[in-house]
CSV table of C-alpha atoms and ligand atoms in Angstrom, one decimal:
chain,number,residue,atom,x,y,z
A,26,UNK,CA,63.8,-55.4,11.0
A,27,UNK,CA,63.1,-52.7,13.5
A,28,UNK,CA,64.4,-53.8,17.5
A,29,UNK,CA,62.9,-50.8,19.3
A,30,UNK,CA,61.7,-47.8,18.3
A,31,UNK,CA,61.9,-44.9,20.8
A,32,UNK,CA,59.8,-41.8,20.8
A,33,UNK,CA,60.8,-38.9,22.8
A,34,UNK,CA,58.6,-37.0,25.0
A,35,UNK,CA,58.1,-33.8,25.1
A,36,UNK,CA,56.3,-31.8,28.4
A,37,UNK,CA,54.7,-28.6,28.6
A,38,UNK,CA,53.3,-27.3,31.5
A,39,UNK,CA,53.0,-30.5,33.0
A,40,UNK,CA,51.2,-32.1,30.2
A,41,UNK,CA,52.1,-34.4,27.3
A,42,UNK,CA,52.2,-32.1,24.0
A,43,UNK,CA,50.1,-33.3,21.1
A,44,UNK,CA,52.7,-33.4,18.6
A,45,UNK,CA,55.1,-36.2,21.4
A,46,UNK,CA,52.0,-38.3,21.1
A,47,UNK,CA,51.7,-38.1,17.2
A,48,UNK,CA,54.9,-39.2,17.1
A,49,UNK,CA,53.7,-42.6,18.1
A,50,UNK,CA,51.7,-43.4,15.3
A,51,UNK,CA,54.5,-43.0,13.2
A,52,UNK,CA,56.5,-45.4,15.4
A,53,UNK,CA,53.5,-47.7,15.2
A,54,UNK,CA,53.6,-47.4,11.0
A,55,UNK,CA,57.8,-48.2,11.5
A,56,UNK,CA,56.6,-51.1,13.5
A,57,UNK,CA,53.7,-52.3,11.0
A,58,UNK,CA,56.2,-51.5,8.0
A,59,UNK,CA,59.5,-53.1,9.5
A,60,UNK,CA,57.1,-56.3,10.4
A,61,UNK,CA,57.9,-56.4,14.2
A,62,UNK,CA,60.1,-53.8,17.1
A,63,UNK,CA,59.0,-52.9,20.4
A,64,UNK,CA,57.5,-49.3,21.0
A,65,UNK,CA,59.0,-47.1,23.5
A,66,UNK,CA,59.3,-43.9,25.0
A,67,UNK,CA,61.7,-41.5,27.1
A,68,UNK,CA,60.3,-38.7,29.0
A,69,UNK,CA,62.9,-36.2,31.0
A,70,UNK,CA,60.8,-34.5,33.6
A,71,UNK,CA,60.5,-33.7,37.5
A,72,UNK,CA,58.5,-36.5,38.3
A,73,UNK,CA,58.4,-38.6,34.9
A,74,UNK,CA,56.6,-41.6,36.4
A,75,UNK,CA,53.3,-39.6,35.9
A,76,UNK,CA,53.4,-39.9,32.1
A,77,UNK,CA,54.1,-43.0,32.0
A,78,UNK,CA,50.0,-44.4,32.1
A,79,UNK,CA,48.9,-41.8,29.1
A,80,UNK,CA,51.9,-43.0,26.9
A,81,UNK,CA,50.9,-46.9,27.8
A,82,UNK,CA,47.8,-46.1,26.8
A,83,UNK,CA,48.6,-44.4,23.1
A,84,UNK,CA,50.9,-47.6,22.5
A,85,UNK,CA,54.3,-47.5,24.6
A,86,UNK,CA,55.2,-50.8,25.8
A,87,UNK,CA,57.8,-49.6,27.6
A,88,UNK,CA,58.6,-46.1,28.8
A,89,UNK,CA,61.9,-44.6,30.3
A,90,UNK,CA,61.9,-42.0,33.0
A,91,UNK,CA,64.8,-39.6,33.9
A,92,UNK,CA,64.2,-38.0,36.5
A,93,UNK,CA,65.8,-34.7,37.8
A,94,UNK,CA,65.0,-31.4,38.5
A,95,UNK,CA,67.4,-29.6,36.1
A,96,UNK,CA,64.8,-31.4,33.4
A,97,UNK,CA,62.0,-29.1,34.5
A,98,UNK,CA,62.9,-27.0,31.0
A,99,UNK,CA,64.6,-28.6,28.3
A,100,UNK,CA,68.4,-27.7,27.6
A,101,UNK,CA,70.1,-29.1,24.8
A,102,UNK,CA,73.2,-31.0,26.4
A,103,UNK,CA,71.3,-32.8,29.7
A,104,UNK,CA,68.7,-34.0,27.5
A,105,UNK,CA,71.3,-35.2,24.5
A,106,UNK,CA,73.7,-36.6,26.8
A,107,UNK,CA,70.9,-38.6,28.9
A,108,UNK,CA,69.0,-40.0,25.9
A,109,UNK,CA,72.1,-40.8,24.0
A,110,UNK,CA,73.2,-42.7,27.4
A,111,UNK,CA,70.3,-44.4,27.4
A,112,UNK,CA,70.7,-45.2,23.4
A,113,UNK,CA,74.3,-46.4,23.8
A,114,UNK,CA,73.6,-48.8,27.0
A,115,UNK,CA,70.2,-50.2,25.3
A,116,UNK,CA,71.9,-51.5,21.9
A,117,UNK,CA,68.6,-52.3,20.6
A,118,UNK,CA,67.3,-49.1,19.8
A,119,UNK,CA,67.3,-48.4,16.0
A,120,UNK,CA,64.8,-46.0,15.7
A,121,UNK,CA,65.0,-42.2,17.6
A,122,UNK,CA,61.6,-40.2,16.7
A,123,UNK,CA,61.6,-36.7,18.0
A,124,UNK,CA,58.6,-34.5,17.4
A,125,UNK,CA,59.5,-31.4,15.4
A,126,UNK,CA,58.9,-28.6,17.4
A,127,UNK,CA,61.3,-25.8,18.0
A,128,UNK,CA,62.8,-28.3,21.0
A,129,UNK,CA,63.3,-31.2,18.6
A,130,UNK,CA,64.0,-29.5,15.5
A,131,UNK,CA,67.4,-28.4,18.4
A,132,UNK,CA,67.3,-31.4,20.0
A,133,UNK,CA,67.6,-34.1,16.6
A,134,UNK,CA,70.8,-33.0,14.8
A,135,UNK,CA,72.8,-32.8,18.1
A,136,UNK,CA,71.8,-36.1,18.8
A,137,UNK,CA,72.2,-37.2,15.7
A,138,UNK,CA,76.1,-35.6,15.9
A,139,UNK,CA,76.5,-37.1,18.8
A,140,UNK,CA,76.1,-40.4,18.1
A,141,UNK,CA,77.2,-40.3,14.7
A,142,UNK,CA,74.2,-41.5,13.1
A,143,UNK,CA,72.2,-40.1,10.5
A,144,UNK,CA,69.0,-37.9,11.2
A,145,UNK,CA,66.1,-37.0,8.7
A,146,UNK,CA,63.9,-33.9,9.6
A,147,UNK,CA,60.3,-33.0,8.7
A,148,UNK,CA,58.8,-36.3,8.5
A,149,UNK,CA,55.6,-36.3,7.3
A,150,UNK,CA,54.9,-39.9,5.7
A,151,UNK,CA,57.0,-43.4,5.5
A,152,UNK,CA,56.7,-46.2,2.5
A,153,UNK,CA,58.1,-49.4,2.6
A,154,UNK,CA,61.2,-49.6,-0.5
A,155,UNK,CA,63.6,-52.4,-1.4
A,156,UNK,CA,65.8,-52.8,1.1
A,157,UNK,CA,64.6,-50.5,4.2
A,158,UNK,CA,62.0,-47.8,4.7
A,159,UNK,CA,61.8,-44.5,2.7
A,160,UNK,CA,61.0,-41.6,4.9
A,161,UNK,CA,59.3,-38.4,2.9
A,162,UNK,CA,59.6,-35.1,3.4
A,163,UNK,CA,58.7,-32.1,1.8
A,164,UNK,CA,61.2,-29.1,0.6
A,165,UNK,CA,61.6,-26.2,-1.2
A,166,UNK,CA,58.6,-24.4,1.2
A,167,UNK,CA,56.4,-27.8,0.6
A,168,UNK,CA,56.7,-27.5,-3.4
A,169,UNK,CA,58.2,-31.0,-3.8
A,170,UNK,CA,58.8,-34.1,-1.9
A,171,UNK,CA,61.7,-35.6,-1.1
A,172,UNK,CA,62.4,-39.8,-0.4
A,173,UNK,CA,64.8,-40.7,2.1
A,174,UNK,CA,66.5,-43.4,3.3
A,175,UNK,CA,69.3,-44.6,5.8
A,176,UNK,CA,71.8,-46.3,4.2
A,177,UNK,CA,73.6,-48.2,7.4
A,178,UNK,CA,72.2,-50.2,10.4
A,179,UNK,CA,73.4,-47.7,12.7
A,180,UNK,CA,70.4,-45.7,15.1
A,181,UNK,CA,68.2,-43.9,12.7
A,182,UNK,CA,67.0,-40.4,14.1
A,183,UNK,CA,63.7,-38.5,12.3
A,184,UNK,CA,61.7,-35.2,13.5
A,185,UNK,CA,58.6,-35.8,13.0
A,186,UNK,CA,56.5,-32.9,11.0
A,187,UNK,CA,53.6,-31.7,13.9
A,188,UNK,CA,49.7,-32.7,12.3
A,189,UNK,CA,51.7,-34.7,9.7
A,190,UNK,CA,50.3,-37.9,11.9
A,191,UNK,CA,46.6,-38.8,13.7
A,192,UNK,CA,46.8,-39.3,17.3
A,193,UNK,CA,47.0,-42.8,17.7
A,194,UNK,CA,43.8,-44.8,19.6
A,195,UNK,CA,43.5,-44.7,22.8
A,196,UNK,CA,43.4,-48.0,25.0
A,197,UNK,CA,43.4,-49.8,28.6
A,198,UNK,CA,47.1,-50.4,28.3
A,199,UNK,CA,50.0,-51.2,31.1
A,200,UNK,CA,53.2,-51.7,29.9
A,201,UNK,CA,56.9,-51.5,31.7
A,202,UNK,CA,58.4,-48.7,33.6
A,203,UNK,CA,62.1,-48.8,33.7
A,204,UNK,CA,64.0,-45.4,35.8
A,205,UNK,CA,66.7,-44.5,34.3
A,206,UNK,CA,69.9,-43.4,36.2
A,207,UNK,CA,70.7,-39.8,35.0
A,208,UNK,CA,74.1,-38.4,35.5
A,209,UNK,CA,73.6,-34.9,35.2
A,210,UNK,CA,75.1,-31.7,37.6
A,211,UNK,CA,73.3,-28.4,37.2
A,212,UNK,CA,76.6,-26.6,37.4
A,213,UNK,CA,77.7,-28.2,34.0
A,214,UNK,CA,75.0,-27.4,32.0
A,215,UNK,CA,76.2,-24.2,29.9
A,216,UNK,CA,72.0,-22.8,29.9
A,217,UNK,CA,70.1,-20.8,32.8
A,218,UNK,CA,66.3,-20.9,32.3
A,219,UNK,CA,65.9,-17.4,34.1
A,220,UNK,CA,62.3,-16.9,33.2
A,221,UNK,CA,59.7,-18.0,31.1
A,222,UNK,CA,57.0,-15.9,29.8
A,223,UNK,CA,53.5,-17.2,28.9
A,224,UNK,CA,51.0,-15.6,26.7
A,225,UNK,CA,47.6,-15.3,28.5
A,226,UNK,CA,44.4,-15.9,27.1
A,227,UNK,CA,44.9,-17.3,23.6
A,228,UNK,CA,44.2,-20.3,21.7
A,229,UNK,CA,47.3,-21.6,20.6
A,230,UNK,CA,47.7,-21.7,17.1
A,231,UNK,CA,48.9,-25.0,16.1
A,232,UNK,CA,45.7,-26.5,17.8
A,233,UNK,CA,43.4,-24.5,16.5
A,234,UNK,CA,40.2,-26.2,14.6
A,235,UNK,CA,39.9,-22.5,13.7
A,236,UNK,CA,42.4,-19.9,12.5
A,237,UNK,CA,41.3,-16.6,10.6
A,238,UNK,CA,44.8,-15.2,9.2
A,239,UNK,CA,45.5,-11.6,8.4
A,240,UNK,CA,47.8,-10.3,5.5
A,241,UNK,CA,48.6,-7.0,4.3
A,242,UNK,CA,45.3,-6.6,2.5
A,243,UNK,CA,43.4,-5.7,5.2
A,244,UNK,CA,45.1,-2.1,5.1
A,245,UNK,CA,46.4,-1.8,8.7
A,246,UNK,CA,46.9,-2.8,11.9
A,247,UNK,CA,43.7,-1.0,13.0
A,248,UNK,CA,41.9,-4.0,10.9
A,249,UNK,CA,42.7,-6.4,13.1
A,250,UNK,CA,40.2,-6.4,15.3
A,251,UNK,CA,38.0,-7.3,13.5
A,252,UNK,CA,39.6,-10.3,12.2
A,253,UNK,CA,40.2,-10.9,15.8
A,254,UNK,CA,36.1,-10.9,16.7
A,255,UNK,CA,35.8,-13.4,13.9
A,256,UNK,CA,38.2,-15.7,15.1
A,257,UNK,CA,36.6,-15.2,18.9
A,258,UNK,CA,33.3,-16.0,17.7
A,259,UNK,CA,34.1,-18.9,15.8
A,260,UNK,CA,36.5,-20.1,19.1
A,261,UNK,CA,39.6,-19.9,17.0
A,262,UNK,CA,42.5,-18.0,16.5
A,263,UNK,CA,43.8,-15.8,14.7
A,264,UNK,CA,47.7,-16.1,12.3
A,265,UNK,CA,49.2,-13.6,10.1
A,266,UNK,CA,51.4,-13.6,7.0
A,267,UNK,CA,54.8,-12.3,7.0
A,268,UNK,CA,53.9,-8.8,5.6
A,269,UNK,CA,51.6,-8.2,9.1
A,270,UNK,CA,54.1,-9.7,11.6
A,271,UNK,CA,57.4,-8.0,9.8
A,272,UNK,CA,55.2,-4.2,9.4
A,273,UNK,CA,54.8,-4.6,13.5
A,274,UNK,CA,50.8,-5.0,13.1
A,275,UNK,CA,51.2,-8.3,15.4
A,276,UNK,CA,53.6,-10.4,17.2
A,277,UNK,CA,55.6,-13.3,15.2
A,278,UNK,CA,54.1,-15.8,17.2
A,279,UNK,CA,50.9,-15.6,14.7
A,280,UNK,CA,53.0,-15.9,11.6
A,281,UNK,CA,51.9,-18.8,9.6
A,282,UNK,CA,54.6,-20.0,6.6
A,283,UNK,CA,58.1,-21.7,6.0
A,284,UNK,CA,59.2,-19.2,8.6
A,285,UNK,CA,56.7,-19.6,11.2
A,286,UNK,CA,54.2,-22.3,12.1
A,287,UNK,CA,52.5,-25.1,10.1
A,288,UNK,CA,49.2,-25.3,11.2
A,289,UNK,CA,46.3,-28.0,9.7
A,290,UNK,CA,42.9,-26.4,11.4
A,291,UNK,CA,39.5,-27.9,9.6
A,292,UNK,CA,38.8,-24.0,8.5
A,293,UNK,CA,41.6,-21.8,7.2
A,294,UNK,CA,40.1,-17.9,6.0
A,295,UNK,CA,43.1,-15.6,4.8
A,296,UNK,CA,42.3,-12.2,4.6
A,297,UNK,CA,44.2,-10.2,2.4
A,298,UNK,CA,46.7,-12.2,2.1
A,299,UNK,CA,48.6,-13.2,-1.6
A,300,UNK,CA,49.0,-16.8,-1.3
A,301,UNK,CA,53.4,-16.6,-1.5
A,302,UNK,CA,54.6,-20.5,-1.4
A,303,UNK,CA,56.1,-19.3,1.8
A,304,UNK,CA,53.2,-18.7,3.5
A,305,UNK,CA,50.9,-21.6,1.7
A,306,UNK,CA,54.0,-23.9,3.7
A,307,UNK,CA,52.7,-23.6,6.6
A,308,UNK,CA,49.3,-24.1,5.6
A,309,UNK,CA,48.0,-25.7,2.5
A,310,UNK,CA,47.1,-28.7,4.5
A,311,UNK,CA,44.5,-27.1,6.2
A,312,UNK,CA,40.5,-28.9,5.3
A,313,UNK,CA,39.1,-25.9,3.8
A,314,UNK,CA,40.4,-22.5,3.1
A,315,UNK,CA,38.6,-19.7,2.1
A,316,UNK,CA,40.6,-16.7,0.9
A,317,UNK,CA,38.6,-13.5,1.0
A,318,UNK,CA,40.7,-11.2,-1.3
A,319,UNK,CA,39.8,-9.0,-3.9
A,320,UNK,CA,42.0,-10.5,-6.5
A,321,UNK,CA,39.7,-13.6,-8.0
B,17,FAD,C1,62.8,-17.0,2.9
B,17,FAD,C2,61.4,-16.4,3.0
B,17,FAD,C3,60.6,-16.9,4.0
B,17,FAD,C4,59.3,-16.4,4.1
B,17,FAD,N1,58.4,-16.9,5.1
B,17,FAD,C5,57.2,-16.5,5.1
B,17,FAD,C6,56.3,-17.0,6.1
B,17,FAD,O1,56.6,-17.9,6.9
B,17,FAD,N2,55.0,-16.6,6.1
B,17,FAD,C7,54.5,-15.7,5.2
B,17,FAD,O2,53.4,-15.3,5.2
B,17,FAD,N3,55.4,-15.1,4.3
B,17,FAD,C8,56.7,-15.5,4.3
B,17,FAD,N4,57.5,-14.9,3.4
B,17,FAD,C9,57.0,-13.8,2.6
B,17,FAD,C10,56.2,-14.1,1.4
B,17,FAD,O3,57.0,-14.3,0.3
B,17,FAD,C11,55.2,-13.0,1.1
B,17,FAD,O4,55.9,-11.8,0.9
B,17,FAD,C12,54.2,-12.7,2.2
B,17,FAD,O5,53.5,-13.9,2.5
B,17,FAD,C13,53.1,-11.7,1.6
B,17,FAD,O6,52.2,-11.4,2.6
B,17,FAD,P1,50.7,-10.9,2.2
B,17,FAD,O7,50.1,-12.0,1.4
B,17,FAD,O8,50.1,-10.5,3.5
B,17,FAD,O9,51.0,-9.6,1.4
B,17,FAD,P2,50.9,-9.3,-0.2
B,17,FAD,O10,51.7,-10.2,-1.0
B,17,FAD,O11,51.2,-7.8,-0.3
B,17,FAD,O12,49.4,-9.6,-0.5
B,17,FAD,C14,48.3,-8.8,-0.1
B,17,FAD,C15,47.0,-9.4,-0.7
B,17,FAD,O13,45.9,-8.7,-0.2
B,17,FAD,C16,45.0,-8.5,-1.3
B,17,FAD,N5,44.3,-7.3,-1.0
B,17,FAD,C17,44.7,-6.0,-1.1
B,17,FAD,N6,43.7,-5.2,-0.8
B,17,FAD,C18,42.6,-5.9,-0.5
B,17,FAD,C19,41.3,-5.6,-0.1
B,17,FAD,N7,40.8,-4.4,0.0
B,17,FAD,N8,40.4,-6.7,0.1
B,17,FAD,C20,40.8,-8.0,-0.1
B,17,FAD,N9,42.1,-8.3,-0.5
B,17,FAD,C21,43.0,-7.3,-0.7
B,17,FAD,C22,45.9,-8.5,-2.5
B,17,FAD,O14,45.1,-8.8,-3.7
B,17,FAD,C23,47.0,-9.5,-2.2
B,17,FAD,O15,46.6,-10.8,-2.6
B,17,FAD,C24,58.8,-15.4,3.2
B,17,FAD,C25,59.7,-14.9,2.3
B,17,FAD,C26,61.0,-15.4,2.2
B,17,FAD,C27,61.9,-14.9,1.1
C-alpha cells in the first residue's frame, strides 16, 4: 500500500517540462495499482508557488515548494539534500518518481545513495505481481525487457523513461500548498552555473510530432539541407544517427539512439540510415517510420 507518492518537478525556462508532468500518470497508475496513496509533487524554483495550479490540475493533491534563488538552475547537492530533507521529515513518502532527463538520470542515483534506498531507472511501464509492483524497463539498447521489483518497504526511487507515459487529463483541481523550509548557502554548493547557452530557432527534438533523421547515406554534410527543408516544411525537426554527428556533419544534440535522445514523434523518415539497434533505441517507438534507403 502506497502512503504518498512524490513526483519531482523539473523547470525550464520558467515552464513545467513535459516529461515532469508525464511522470504523474505513472504516479497515478502506482496509485490505481497499490489501491490507495496521496499524489504529490516537489518543485525547487525562484518562485515555486507559480507551479503549483498546473500541477493541481494534472493530479497533485499536494505540492511542495522550495524556494531559493540558488534553485534557479539545478545542481546536484541543493536539490538532493532539500528533497531528501523533505523525504526524511515526511515519513510517508514511499514512492520518489523523477523524470529521466539528463537532470534526473543525475539527480535519482544520488538520491537514491543518499538515502539508502533502492532506485530503478528507465521506467517505461508498471504491473501489479505477488507481493508489490514490478516496474519494466528495457535493456540491452531496448532489445529485451527487464521486471523489477523492490524488495524492502524502504522509499522506492524510479526515473521515469520521457514519452514512455500520456500526459495525464487535465482538470479544475485545487489542492494543498505546503512551503518548505530550505537550508541551503550558495557558498556550499561545490557548482557555478556561469552561463547557459540556448539554441535559437529550432524545434526541440524530443517534442517533435515530426523528425526527418539523417545517416551516413545521404553522402555528406552538404545533403543536409535538404533534409533540413523537409523537416521545415513538414514543421518538424530534424535527428541524426551516430555516423553524421561523430563525422562532424551536425551537432550531437540531433543524435537519435542509446547514446542520444529517445524520441516517439507520430512520423519518423530516416534517410540513409542502417537501422543499428543503437540507433532503433531511441526510436522504434515512433507511430510510423519510413526509411528511405536504397537497401530494400
Ligand atoms: C555503444 C554504442 C552506442 C551507439 N549509440 C548510437 C546512437 O545513439 N545512435 C546511432 O545512430 N548510432 C549509435 N551507435 C552506432 C551504430 O552502431 C551505427 O554505427 C550507426 O547508427 C550507423 O549510422 P548510419 O546508419 O547513419 O550509417 P551506416 O551504418 O553506414 O548506414 C548507412 C545506410 O545508408 C544507406 N545508403 C547508402 N547510400 C544510400 C543512398 N544513396 N540512398 C539511400 N540509402 C543509402 C545504406 O544502405 C545504409 O543502410 C552506437 C554504437 C555503439 C557501439
Amino acid at each position: 500500500m502506497a502512503k504518498e507518492i512524490l513526483c519531482v518537478v523539473e523547470i525550464d525556462e520558467n515552464k513545467i517540462k513535459k516529461s515532469s508532468i508525464e511522470v504523474l500518470s505513472l504516479a497515478n497508475k502506482i496509485k490505481e495499482l497499490e489501491g490507495n496513496g496521496t499524489i504529490s509533487a516537489v518543485v525547487l524554483a525562484e518562485e515555486p508557488q507559480e507551479f503549483a495550479k498546473e500541477l493541481f490540475n494534472y493530479g497533485a493533491k499536494k505540492v511542495y515548494g522550495g524556494k531559493s534563488p540558488s534553485f534557479k538552475y539545478y545542481r546536484t547537492q541543493p536539490f538532493v539534500k532539500t528533497i531528501a530533507n523533505l523525504i526524511n521529515s515526511s515519513g510517508d513518502i514511499d514512492y520518489v518518481l523523477v523524470p529521466g532527463t539528463g537532470n534526473g538520470r543525475d539527480f535519482a542515483p544520488y538520491l537514491g545513495a543518499k538515502l539508502k534506498a533502492g532506485v530503478i531507472a528507465d521506467v517505461i511501464d508498471v504491473e501489479k505481481a505477488e507481493g508489490g509492483l514490478n516496474f519494466i524497463r528495457p535493456c540491452f539498447a531496448g532489445n529485451l525487457l527487464y521486471w523489477g521489483k523492490f524488495n524492502d518497504s524502504g522509499v522506492k526511487i524510479l526515473s521515469v523513461r520521457p514519452k514512455a507515459f500520456p500526459m495525464p487529463e487535465k482538470a479544475d483541481n485545487t489542492g494543498e500548498y505546503v512551503e518548505l523550509s530550505v537550508d541551503i548557502k550558495e557558498e556550499e554548493i561545490p557548482v557555478r552555473v556561469l552561463e547557459v547557452m540556448k539554441e535559437t530557432g529550432k524545434i526541440n527534438l524530443q517534442d517533435a510530432d515530426f523528425i526527418v533523421s539523417a545517416g551516413r547515406g545521404i553522402g555528406g554534410p552538404d545533403n543536409l539541407k535538404i533534409i533540413q527543408e523537409l523537416a521545415d516544411t513538414l514543421g518538424g525537426a530534424v535527428g541524426a544517427s551516430r555516423a553524421v554527428v561523430d563525422s562532424g556533419w551536425i551537432s550531437y544534440d540531433h543524435q537519435v539512439g542509446q547514446t542520444g535522445k529517445t524520441v516517439k514523434p507520430k512520423i519518423y523518415i530516416a534517410c540513409g540510415i542502417s537501422g543499428a539497434i543503437q540507433h532503433l533505441a531511441g526510436m522504434k517507438d515512433s507511430k510510423v517510420i519510413v526509411a528511405i534507403n536504397k537497401d530494400p
